[in-house]
mmCIF file of C-alpha atoms in Angstrom:
data_model
loop_
_atom_site.group_PDB
_atom_site.id
_atom_site.type_symbol
_atom_site.label_atom_id
_atom_site.label_comp_id
_atom_site.label_asym_id
_atom_site.label_seq_id
_atom_site.Cartn_x
_atom_site.Cartn_y
_atom_site.Cartn_z
ATOM 1 C CA MET A 10 108.437 126.648 139.332
ATOM 2 C CA ALA A 11 105.106 124.207 138.897
ATOM 3 C CA GLY A 12 107.396 122.030 137.882
ATOM 4 C CA LEU A 13 105.916 118.635 137.781
ATOM 5 C CA ARG A 14 102.295 119.767 137.796
ATOM 6 C CA ALA A 15 100.809 117.630 135.175
ATOM 7 C CA ALA A 16 103.758 118.084 134.396
ATOM 8 C CA LEU A 17 105.606 115.187 132.455
ATOM 9 C CA ALA A 18 103.978 113.074 129.958
ATOM 10 C CA LEU A 19 105.555 110.558 128.859
ATOM 11 C CA LEU A 20 104.946 109.755 124.977
ATOM 12 C CA ALA A 21 106.795 106.331 124.779
ATOM 13 C CA VAL A 22 107.038 105.567 121.186
ATOM 14 C CA LEU A 23 109.463 104.436 118.694
ATOM 15 C CA ALA A 24 111.258 106.747 116.165
ATOM 16 C CA VAL A 25 113.783 106.313 113.493
ATOM 17 C CA VAL A 26 117.470 106.991 112.449
ATOM 18 C CA GLY A 27 118.321 109.937 110.784
ATOM 19 C CA LEU A 28 115.735 112.267 111.991
ATOM 20 C CA SER A 29 115.591 114.567 108.626
ATOM 21 C CA ARG A 30 115.206 118.251 110.426
ATOM 22 C CA GLY A 31 112.476 119.631 108.695
ATOM 23 C CA ALA A 32 111.082 123.490 109.561
ATOM 24 C CA ASP A 33 108.993 121.410 112.197
ATOM 25 C CA ASP A 34 112.064 119.610 113.698
ATOM 26 C CA ASP A 35 112.743 122.649 115.845
ATOM 27 C CA LYS A 36 109.762 122.669 117.654
ATOM 28 C CA VAL A 37 110.807 119.638 119.172
ATOM 29 C CA LEU A 38 113.079 119.670 122.528
ATOM 30 C CA SER A 39 116.173 116.547 121.879
ATOM 31 C CA LEU A 40 117.482 115.323 125.131
ATOM 32 C CA ASP A 41 119.660 113.146 126.489
ATOM 33 C CA PHE A 42 120.975 112.525 129.989
ATOM 34 C CA THR A 43 122.835 115.742 130.295
ATOM 35 C CA ASN A 44 119.770 118.471 130.013
ATOM 36 C CA PHE A 45 116.652 116.223 130.289
ATOM 37 C CA GLU A 46 116.467 116.651 134.247
ATOM 38 C CA SER A 47 116.827 120.661 133.950
ATOM 39 C CA GLU A 48 114.747 121.081 130.641
ATOM 40 C CA VAL A 49 112.107 119.255 132.467
ATOM 41 C CA LYS A 50 111.541 121.621 135.900
ATOM 42 C CA SER A 51 111.629 124.844 133.371
ATOM 43 C CA HIS A 52 108.883 123.901 131.337
ATOM 44 C CA ASP A 53 104.694 123.707 133.141
ATOM 45 C CA PHE A 54 103.932 121.110 131.084
ATOM 46 C CA ILE A 55 106.585 118.858 128.666
ATOM 47 C CA ALA A 56 105.875 116.178 126.523
ATOM 48 C CA VAL A 57 108.217 113.357 126.542
ATOM 49 C CA MET A 58 108.757 110.875 122.980
ATOM 50 C CA PHE A 59 111.250 107.824 124.289
ATOM 51 C CA TYR A 60 112.236 106.377 121.079
ATOM 52 C CA ALA A 61 114.568 103.554 119.752
ATOM 53 C CA PRO A 62 116.548 103.497 116.472
ATOM 54 C CA TRP A 63 115.315 100.192 115.419
ATOM 55 C CA CYS A 64 111.662 100.134 115.575
ATOM 56 C CA GLY A 65 109.684 101.281 112.073
ATOM 57 C CA HIS A 66 106.076 102.453 114.010
ATOM 58 C CA CYS A 67 107.331 105.761 114.321
ATOM 59 C CA LYS A 68 107.835 106.503 110.261
ATOM 60 C CA ARG A 69 104.105 106.936 110.720
ATOM 61 C CA LEU A 70 104.484 108.805 114.384
ATOM 62 C CA GLU A 71 107.762 110.849 113.883
ATOM 63 C CA PRO A 72 105.416 113.484 111.267
ATOM 64 C CA GLU A 73 102.903 113.649 113.283
ATOM 65 C CA TYR A 74 104.404 114.099 116.238
ATOM 66 C CA LEU A 75 106.626 117.307 114.592
ATOM 67 C CA LYS A 76 103.106 118.568 113.105
ATOM 68 C CA ALA A 77 101.717 118.549 116.791
ATOM 69 C CA ALA A 78 104.907 120.881 118.116
ATOM 70 C CA GLU A 79 104.260 123.010 114.766
ATOM 71 C CA GLN A 80 100.513 123.391 115.614
ATOM 72 C CA LEU A 81 101.073 124.488 119.684
ATOM 73 C CA ALA A 82 103.861 126.416 118.786
ATOM 74 C CA GLU A 83 101.849 128.316 116.481
ATOM 75 C CA GLU A 84 98.756 128.462 119.133
ATOM 76 C CA GLY A 85 101.430 129.986 121.601
ATOM 77 C CA SER A 86 100.604 127.171 124.025
ATOM 78 C CA ASP A 87 103.070 126.788 127.304
ATOM 79 C CA ILE A 88 102.820 123.133 126.127
ATOM 80 C CA VAL A 89 106.254 121.762 125.416
ATOM 81 C CA LEU A 90 107.046 118.417 122.825
ATOM 82 C CA ALA A 91 110.313 116.900 123.625
ATOM 83 C CA ARG A 92 112.494 113.594 122.578
ATOM 84 C CA VAL A 93 115.380 111.380 123.716
ATOM 85 C CA ASN A 94 116.650 107.930 122.588
ATOM 86 C CA GLY A 95 116.067 105.838 125.043
ATOM 87 C CA ASP A 96 117.665 102.621 123.576
ATOM 88 C CA GLU A 97 121.231 104.988 123.793
ATOM 89 C CA LYS A 98 123.027 103.324 127.019
ATOM 90 C CA SER A 99 123.677 107.021 128.757
ATOM 91 C CA ASN A 100 119.982 107.536 127.994
ATOM 92 C CA LYS A 101 118.779 104.255 129.579
ATOM 93 C CA ALA A 102 118.613 104.891 133.106
ATOM 94 C CA ILE A 103 116.282 108.398 131.937
ATOM 95 C CA ALA A 104 113.874 105.642 130.870
ATOM 96 C CA ARG A 105 113.869 103.166 133.641
ATOM 97 C CA LYS A 106 113.276 105.842 135.792
ATOM 98 C CA TYR A 107 110.404 106.804 134.141
ATOM 99 C CA GLY A 108 109.106 103.593 133.541
ATOM 100 C CA VAL A 109 110.099 102.984 130.262
ATOM 101 C CA GLY A 110 111.211 99.478 129.542
ATOM 102 C CA GLY A 111 110.610 98.567 125.915
ATOM 103 C CA PHE A 112 109.711 100.026 122.800
ATOM 104 C CA PRO A 113 106.612 100.932 123.301
ATOM 105 C CA PRO A 114 106.068 100.254 127.647
ATOM 106 C CA SER A 115 103.170 98.202 128.990
ATOM 107 C CA ARG A 116 101.765 101.015 131.028
ATOM 108 C CA SER A 117 99.213 103.124 129.681
ATOM 109 C CA SER A 118 97.979 105.229 132.427
ATOM 110 C CA ALA A 119 99.835 106.895 135.770
ATOM 111 C CA ARG A 120 99.140 104.531 138.419
ATOM 112 C CA THR A 121 101.934 105.888 141.188
ATOM 113 C CA THR A 122 103.634 108.995 141.233
ATOM 114 C CA HIS A 123 105.439 108.354 138.069
ATOM 115 C CA PRO A 124 103.971 110.964 134.345
ATOM 116 C CA PRO A 125 101.527 109.364 132.810
ATOM 117 C CA ASP A 126 101.694 107.562 129.717
ATOM 118 C CA VAL A 127 100.328 109.336 127.165
ATOM 119 C CA GLN A 128 97.479 106.834 125.080
ATOM 120 C CA GLY A 129 95.163 107.337 121.813
ATOM 121 C CA PRO A 130 95.811 109.804 119.521
ATOM 122 C CA ARG A 131 98.673 109.090 117.154
ATOM 123 C CA GLU A 132 98.054 111.714 114.432
ATOM 124 C CA ALA A 133 98.196 115.566 115.469
ATOM 125 C CA GLY A 134 95.146 116.855 115.840
ATOM 126 C CA GLY A 135 94.227 114.079 117.931
ATOM 127 C CA LEU A 136 98.082 113.873 119.842
ATOM 128 C CA VAL A 137 97.173 118.130 120.481
ATOM 129 C CA ALA A 138 93.827 118.153 122.107
ATOM 130 C CA HIS A 139 94.179 114.870 124.171
ATOM 131 C CA LEU A 140 98.032 117.000 125.310
ATOM 132 C CA LYS A 141 95.863 120.152 125.899
ATOM 133 C CA LYS A 142 93.403 117.923 127.890
ATOM 134 C CA GLN A 143 96.588 116.809 130.289
ATOM 135 C CA ALA A 144 97.918 120.003 130.611
ATOM 136 C CA GLY A 145 94.567 121.640 131.614
ATOM 137 C CA PRO A 146 92.976 121.305 135.529
ATOM 138 C CA ALA A 147 92.667 117.832 136.545
ATOM 139 C CA SER A 148 88.991 118.327 137.369
ATOM 140 C CA THR A 149 86.835 121.122 135.506
ATOM 141 C CA LYS A 150 83.750 122.737 137.686
ATOM 142 C CA VAL A 151 80.127 121.899 136.206
ATOM 143 C CA ARG A 152 78.655 124.917 134.797
ATOM 144 C CA SER A 153 74.671 123.567 134.013
ATOM 145 C CA GLY A 154 73.708 120.036 133.260
ATOM 146 C CA SER A 155 74.529 120.192 129.640
ATOM 147 C CA ASP A 156 78.200 120.905 130.304
ATOM 148 C CA LEU A 157 77.850 117.510 131.217
ATOM 149 C CA LYS A 158 75.574 116.251 128.627
ATOM 150 C CA ARG A 159 78.576 117.533 126.425
ATOM 151 C CA ALA A 160 81.301 115.941 128.321
ATOM 152 C CA MET A 161 79.031 112.099 128.946
ATOM 153 C CA GLU A 162 78.641 112.286 124.544
ATOM 154 C CA ASP A 163 82.307 112.481 123.939
ATOM 155 C CA ASP A 164 83.685 110.018 126.782
ATOM 156 C CA SER A 165 82.020 107.118 127.915
ATOM 157 C CA VAL A 166 83.019 107.472 131.922
ATOM 158 C CA VAL A 167 82.240 110.730 133.134
ATOM 159 C CA VAL A 168 83.878 110.710 137.624
ATOM 160 C CA VAL A 169 81.379 113.983 139.291
ATOM 161 C CA GLY A 170 81.971 115.279 142.701
ATOM 162 C CA LEU A 171 79.497 116.895 144.839
ATOM 163 C CA PHE A 172 80.741 118.669 147.633
ATOM 164 C CA THR A 173 79.367 121.778 150.128
ATOM 165 C CA SER A 174 82.678 123.556 149.773
ATOM 166 C CA LEU A 175 85.961 123.510 147.067
ATOM 167 C CA SER A 176 88.409 124.343 149.888
ATOM 168 C CA SER A 177 86.932 120.985 152.007
ATOM 169 C CA PRO A 178 89.677 117.407 152.465
ATOM 170 C CA GLU A 179 87.128 115.461 150.067
ATOM 171 C CA PHE A 180 87.624 118.276 147.241
ATOM 172 C CA ASP A 181 91.616 117.402 147.567
ATOM 173 C CA THR A 182 91.216 113.830 147.509
ATOM 174 C CA PHE A 183 89.354 113.803 144.416
ATOM 175 C CA VAL A 184 91.327 116.274 142.399
ATOM 176 C CA SER A 185 94.599 114.711 143.589
ATOM 177 C CA VAL A 186 93.438 111.217 142.900
ATOM 178 C CA ALA A 187 91.603 112.782 139.567
ATOM 179 C CA ARG A 188 95.436 114.144 138.351
ATOM 180 C CA ASP A 189 96.323 110.411 138.670
ATOM 181 C CA LEU A 190 93.581 109.286 137.234
ATOM 182 C CA ARG A 191 92.905 112.088 134.276
ATOM 183 C CA THR A 192 94.391 109.789 131.536
ATOM 184 C CA ASP A 193 91.878 107.235 131.673
ATOM 185 C CA TYR A 194 89.022 109.636 132.646
ATOM 186 C CA VAL A 195 86.981 112.699 132.614
ATOM 187 C CA PHE A 196 86.964 114.488 135.876
ATOM 188 C CA LYS A 197 84.188 117.669 137.110
ATOM 189 C CA HIS A 198 83.242 118.853 139.895
ATOM 190 C CA THR A 199 79.764 120.621 141.763
ATOM 191 C CA THR A 200 78.908 122.622 144.509
ATOM 192 C CA ASP A 201 75.083 122.161 143.401
ATOM 193 C CA ALA A 202 72.971 118.380 142.928
ATOM 194 C CA ALA A 203 70.568 119.860 140.783
ATOM 195 C CA LEU A 204 73.368 119.889 137.822
ATOM 196 C CA LEU A 205 73.347 116.049 137.762
ATOM 197 C CA PRO A 206 71.249 113.793 135.980
ATOM 198 C CA ALA A 207 68.218 112.562 137.375
ATOM 199 C CA LYS A 208 69.533 108.618 137.330
ATOM 200 C CA GLY A 209 69.410 107.139 140.589
ATOM 201 C CA PRO A 210 68.532 108.403 144.533
ATOM 202 C CA ALA A 211 69.518 111.782 145.573
ATOM 203 C CA LEU A 212 72.859 112.246 145.763
ATOM 204 C CA SER A 213 74.305 114.312 149.347
ATOM 205 C CA ALA A 214 77.894 115.784 149.276
ATOM 206 C CA PRO A 215 80.201 114.752 149.543
ATOM 207 C CA ALA A 216 80.143 112.180 147.428
ATOM 208 C CA VAL A 217 81.201 110.781 143.774
ATOM 209 C CA ARG A 218 78.707 109.907 140.738
ATOM 210 C CA LEU A 219 80.736 108.362 138.262
ATOM 211 C CA LEU A 220 78.040 108.590 135.322
ATOM 212 C CA LYS A 221 78.868 105.845 132.378
ATOM 213 C CA HIS A 222 77.211 104.586 128.855
ATOM 214 C CA PHE A 223 76.943 100.811 130.406
ATOM 215 C CA ASP A 224 75.571 98.578 132.824
ATOM 216 C CA GLU A 225 73.163 100.980 135.541
ATOM 217 C CA GLY A 226 74.464 103.927 133.705
ATOM 218 C CA PHE A 227 75.719 105.425 137.385
ATOM 219 C CA SER A 228 77.610 104.164 141.161
ATOM 220 C CA ASP A 229 77.574 106.075 143.835
ATOM 221 C CA SER A 230 80.258 106.734 146.285
ATOM 222 C CA GLU A 231 80.843 108.461 149.553
ATOM 223 C CA ASP A 232 84.221 107.369 150.787
ATOM 224 C CA PHE A 233 87.129 109.861 150.135
ATOM 225 C CA THR A 234 89.948 107.831 151.295
ATOM 226 C CA PRO A 235 92.449 108.195 148.410
ATOM 227 C CA ALA A 236 92.559 104.223 147.921
ATOM 228 C CA ALA A 237 89.414 103.854 148.182
ATOM 229 C CA LEU A 238 88.223 106.588 145.859
ATOM 230 C CA ARG A 239 91.261 105.149 143.264
ATOM 231 C CA VAL A 240 89.571 101.189 143.541
ATOM 232 C CA PHE A 241 85.935 102.752 143.069
ATOM 233 C CA ILE A 242 86.702 104.516 139.961
ATOM 234 C CA GLU A 243 89.018 101.809 138.431
ATOM 235 C CA ARG A 244 86.244 99.120 138.936
ATOM 236 C CA HIS A 245 82.974 101.062 138.301
ATOM 237 C CA ALA A 246 84.398 102.155 134.922
ATOM 238 C CA VAL A 247 84.743 99.356 133.250
ATOM 239 C CA PRO A 248 82.117 97.558 131.890
ATOM 240 C CA ARG A 249 81.001 94.135 134.347
ATOM 241 C CA VAL A 250 80.953 92.116 130.803
ATOM 242 C CA VAL A 251 83.823 93.612 128.609
ATOM 243 C CA GLU A 252 83.746 92.618 124.464
ATOM 244 C CA PHE A 253 87.164 90.859 123.487
ATOM 245 C CA SER A 254 86.975 92.796 120.241
ATOM 246 C CA GLN A 255 88.906 94.851 118.145
ATOM 247 C CA ASP A 256 85.886 97.743 118.059
ATOM 248 C CA PRO A 257 87.568 101.139 119.734
ATOM 249 C CA LYS A 258 85.255 101.157 122.055
ATOM 250 C CA ASP A 259 86.536 98.371 123.590
ATOM 251 C CA ARG A 260 89.924 99.168 123.728
ATOM 252 C CA PRO A 261 90.177 101.218 126.510
ATOM 253 C CA PHE A 262 88.414 98.564 129.070
ATOM 254 C CA LEU A 263 90.336 95.614 127.488
ATOM 255 C CA ALA A 264 93.406 96.980 128.253
ATOM 256 C CA GLN A 265 92.049 98.472 131.833
ATOM 257 C CA VAL A 266 91.168 94.743 131.980
ATOM 258 C CA PHE A 267 94.570 92.631 130.871
ATOM 259 C CA GLN A 268 96.758 95.494 132.727
ATOM 260 C CA ALA A 269 95.057 94.843 136.158
ATOM 261 C CA PRO A 270 96.820 92.400 138.272
ATOM 262 C CA THR A 271 93.578 90.426 138.673
ATOM 263 C CA ASN A 272 91.962 87.200 137.790
ATOM 264 C CA LYS A 273 90.194 87.027 134.151
ATOM 265 C CA SER A 274 87.423 84.884 133.255
ATOM 266 C CA LEU A 275 86.725 85.024 129.043
ATOM 267 C CA LEU A 276 83.968 83.491 127.921
ATOM 268 C CA PHE A 277 84.493 82.050 124.038
ATOM 269 C CA LEU A 278 81.502 80.909 121.828
ATOM 270 C CA SER A 279 79.489 81.571 118.229
ATOM 271 C CA TYR A 280 77.711 84.280 118.567
ATOM 272 C CA SER A 281 75.049 82.789 116.083
ATOM 273 C CA LEU A 282 74.519 80.117 118.325
ATOM 274 C CA PRO A 283 70.684 79.805 119.004
ATOM 275 C CA ASP A 284 71.322 79.861 122.864
ATOM 276 C CA ALA A 285 74.215 82.677 122.793
ATOM 277 C CA PRO A 286 71.691 85.138 124.073
ATOM 278 C CA GLU A 287 71.081 82.452 127.289
ATOM 279 C CA PHE A 288 75.111 82.319 127.886
ATOM 280 C CA ARG A 289 75.475 86.137 127.380
ATOM 281 C CA SER A 290 72.101 87.377 130.065
ATOM 282 C CA ARG A 291 74.114 83.607 132.164
ATOM 283 C CA TYR A 292 77.420 85.246 132.058
ATOM 284 C CA VAL A 293 76.346 89.067 133.027
ATOM 285 C CA GLU A 294 73.972 87.602 135.737
ATOM 286 C CA ALA A 295 77.329 85.930 137.101
ATOM 287 C CA ALA A 296 79.259 88.677 136.760
ATOM 288 C CA GLN A 297 77.214 90.728 139.643
ATOM 289 C CA GLU A 298 78.183 88.190 142.058
ATOM 290 C CA GLN A 299 81.348 87.740 140.844
ATOM 291 C CA PRO A 300 84.129 90.113 143.854
ATOM 292 C CA ASP A 301 86.339 92.957 142.178
ATOM 293 C CA SER A 302 89.061 90.410 141.812
ATOM 294 C CA ILE A 303 87.888 88.982 138.707
ATOM 295 C CA ARG A 304 87.071 90.779 135.787
ATOM 296 C CA LEU A 305 85.022 88.870 133.209
ATOM 297 C CA VAL A 306 85.422 89.329 129.192
ATOM 298 C CA ILE A 307 83.057 87.371 126.560
ATOM 299 C CA GLY A 308 84.477 86.896 122.792
ATOM 300 C CA GLU A 309 82.974 85.427 119.815
ATOM 301 C CA ALA A 310 85.023 82.416 118.976
ATOM 302 C CA ALA A 311 85.763 82.666 114.998
ATOM 303 C CA THR A 312 87.113 86.342 115.301
ATOM 304 C CA ASN A 313 89.389 85.428 118.336
ATOM 305 C CA ASP A 314 91.286 82.579 117.190
ATOM 306 C CA HIS A 315 94.524 84.050 117.700
ATOM 307 C CA ALA A 316 93.219 84.410 121.812
ATOM 308 C CA LEU A 317 92.032 80.619 121.520
ATOM 309 C CA LYS A 318 95.465 79.307 120.035
ATOM 310 C CA TYR A 319 97.283 81.508 123.150
ATOM 311 C CA PHE A 320 94.863 79.291 125.708
ATOM 312 C CA GLY A 321 95.715 75.654 123.611
ATOM 313 C CA LEU A 322 92.042 75.502 122.356
ATOM 314 C CA ALA A 323 90.464 75.597 118.806
ATOM 315 C CA GLN A 324 86.978 76.590 117.655
ATOM 316 C CA SER A 325 85.658 73.080 118.333
ATOM 317 C CA ASP A 326 86.110 73.521 121.960
ATOM 318 C CA THR A 327 84.010 76.334 121.480
ATOM 319 C CA PRO A 328 81.669 77.237 123.801
ATOM 320 C CA ALA A 329 84.328 77.217 126.150
ATOM 321 C CA MET A 330 85.559 79.294 129.550
ATOM 322 C CA VAL A 331 88.772 80.394 130.682
ATOM 323 C CA ILE A 332 89.826 81.821 134.074
ATOM 324 C CA HIS A 333 93.716 83.129 133.955
ATOM 325 C CA ASP A 334 95.368 83.666 137.324
ATOM 326 C CA PRO A 335 97.868 85.855 136.392
ATOM 327 C CA ARG A 336 99.649 85.858 139.925
ATOM 328 C CA TYR A 337 100.690 82.098 138.890
ATOM 329 C CA ASP A 338 100.189 82.429 134.969
ATOM 330 C CA ALA A 339 97.424 79.284 135.511
ATOM 331 C CA LYS A 340 94.510 78.418 133.431
ATOM 332 C CA PHE A 341 91.419 76.492 134.264
ATOM 333 C CA ILE A 342 89.325 75.310 131.256
ATOM 334 C CA ARG A 343 86.159 73.970 130.590
ATOM 335 C CA THR A 344 85.267 73.322 126.783
ATOM 336 C CA HIS A 345 81.683 72.651 125.249
ATOM 337 C CA ILE A 346 80.222 74.581 127.984
ATOM 338 C CA ALA A 347 76.488 74.956 128.351
ATOM 339 C CA PRO A 348 74.794 78.289 130.035
ATOM 340 C CA SER A 349 73.843 76.810 132.980
ATOM 341 C CA ASP A 350 77.710 75.479 133.706
ATOM 342 C CA ILE A 351 78.875 79.515 133.855
ATOM 343 C CA ALA A 352 77.868 80.440 137.363
ATOM 344 C CA PRO A 353 78.626 77.065 139.315
ATOM 345 C CA PHE A 354 82.287 76.915 137.120
ATOM 346 C CA LEU A 355 83.207 80.705 138.512
ATOM 347 C CA ALA A 356 81.909 79.595 141.789
ATOM 348 C CA ASP A 357 84.275 76.386 141.986
ATOM 349 C CA PHE A 358 86.702 78.885 141.055
ATOM 350 C CA GLN A 359 86.055 81.018 143.693
ATOM 351 C CA ARG A 360 86.364 78.632 146.790
ATOM 352 C CA GLY A 361 89.665 77.004 145.085
ATOM 353 C CA GLY A 362 88.072 74.221 143.493
ATOM 354 C CA ARG A 363 89.704 72.601 140.841
ATOM 355 C CA SER A 364 86.902 70.535 139.024
ATOM 356 C CA GLY A 365 86.369 70.857 134.994
ATOM 357 C CA CYS A 366 89.964 72.620 135.409
#
C-alpha cells in the first residue's frame, strides 16, 4: 500500500456541532482515535478535516467540503475526504501528532516529514482542483515550451529541474524536495535544456532554474544537497520586497515571510508622497544587499493602520521603518525617516547596532 504517498493532507479547519447528514455526507469518512491510523493507511491519498465544534468558520466551509467529496466520488477519484473532531479529548493526541495545535493552525505547508496542511481554495471546485494537484506526481515532465508557458500563467513560481538522466541521484533529491514543498510551488523537470524559456545564461545539467514573475524573472542553482535546495527555493520564490496588502496575489508571499523564523524589515509610508518612488527604489536596492536572515516588506501606511498600532506607531510617525527580530520579539524602530536613511538603518542592525532603534 502506498500509504502516505502524498498521503495525508491535513485540512485543519473548523466545523460545527450537529452536522446534518445529507446525501453528500456519507462521502466523507468520520474518523476518531479508534480508526484514524487504519483508515489513513488504507488509502493512497486522504484529506482530513480537523474541526472543533465551537467555531463558526466552518459553517461556510462544511457544505463546500461535502460538495467536494460528492464531486470526487462522482468522478471515481481515489482521493478520499475525511473529518475528525480534533477538539474532542480522545482525539487530541491525533491532532497533536499531525501538528494541529489550534483551529486553524499556523502551519501552512510541509516543512517536515509531517503531511502538508491544505491551503488555498475553500470552495468545492477549487478544493477539488487543489487536492488533485497534491495527489498527482510531485514533479511533472516538461512536454514542450508551451507547457512551461502555461504553468507560468497559472502560478507565480515554477521550479524546473534540468537533468542528464531521470535516474540520477540529483533527480531523486529534486523529487524528494518537491514532495515536501509541493503545497507551495509547482515543480517540473526535463532533460532538454532547449525547452527552458530564453532567460539568463545557458543552463547545464544538473541544475535548477526557478522561474518567477518578479525580480529578475529567474534564479539558478546547481547545489543538490537537500537542505541547500530547499533553502534556495524558499529564498528565491519570494520577492526581495513583499507588498503588505490584502491583494490575493501578495498573501502567499506575506504568509511565507511572516511564518519564516527570520528577521523582518517593514517600511510604512504614504504612497502619495512626492518621494515615494525614491523610498521604494532605495528599499529595493537595499534588499539586494541583505543576507538571507532578513525579509523586507513595504506597505501603504493608510491601509495598514492595524500593523502600525501593533508596533506602537501612528500615521503621524510615518514614513517609518520597523525591524522585528522574532527570536526575542525585539522591535527596532525609526520614525520620520528619509530615503537615504534606509540602507544605513539596515546596515546598523546587521552590525548589531541599536542607534535609532
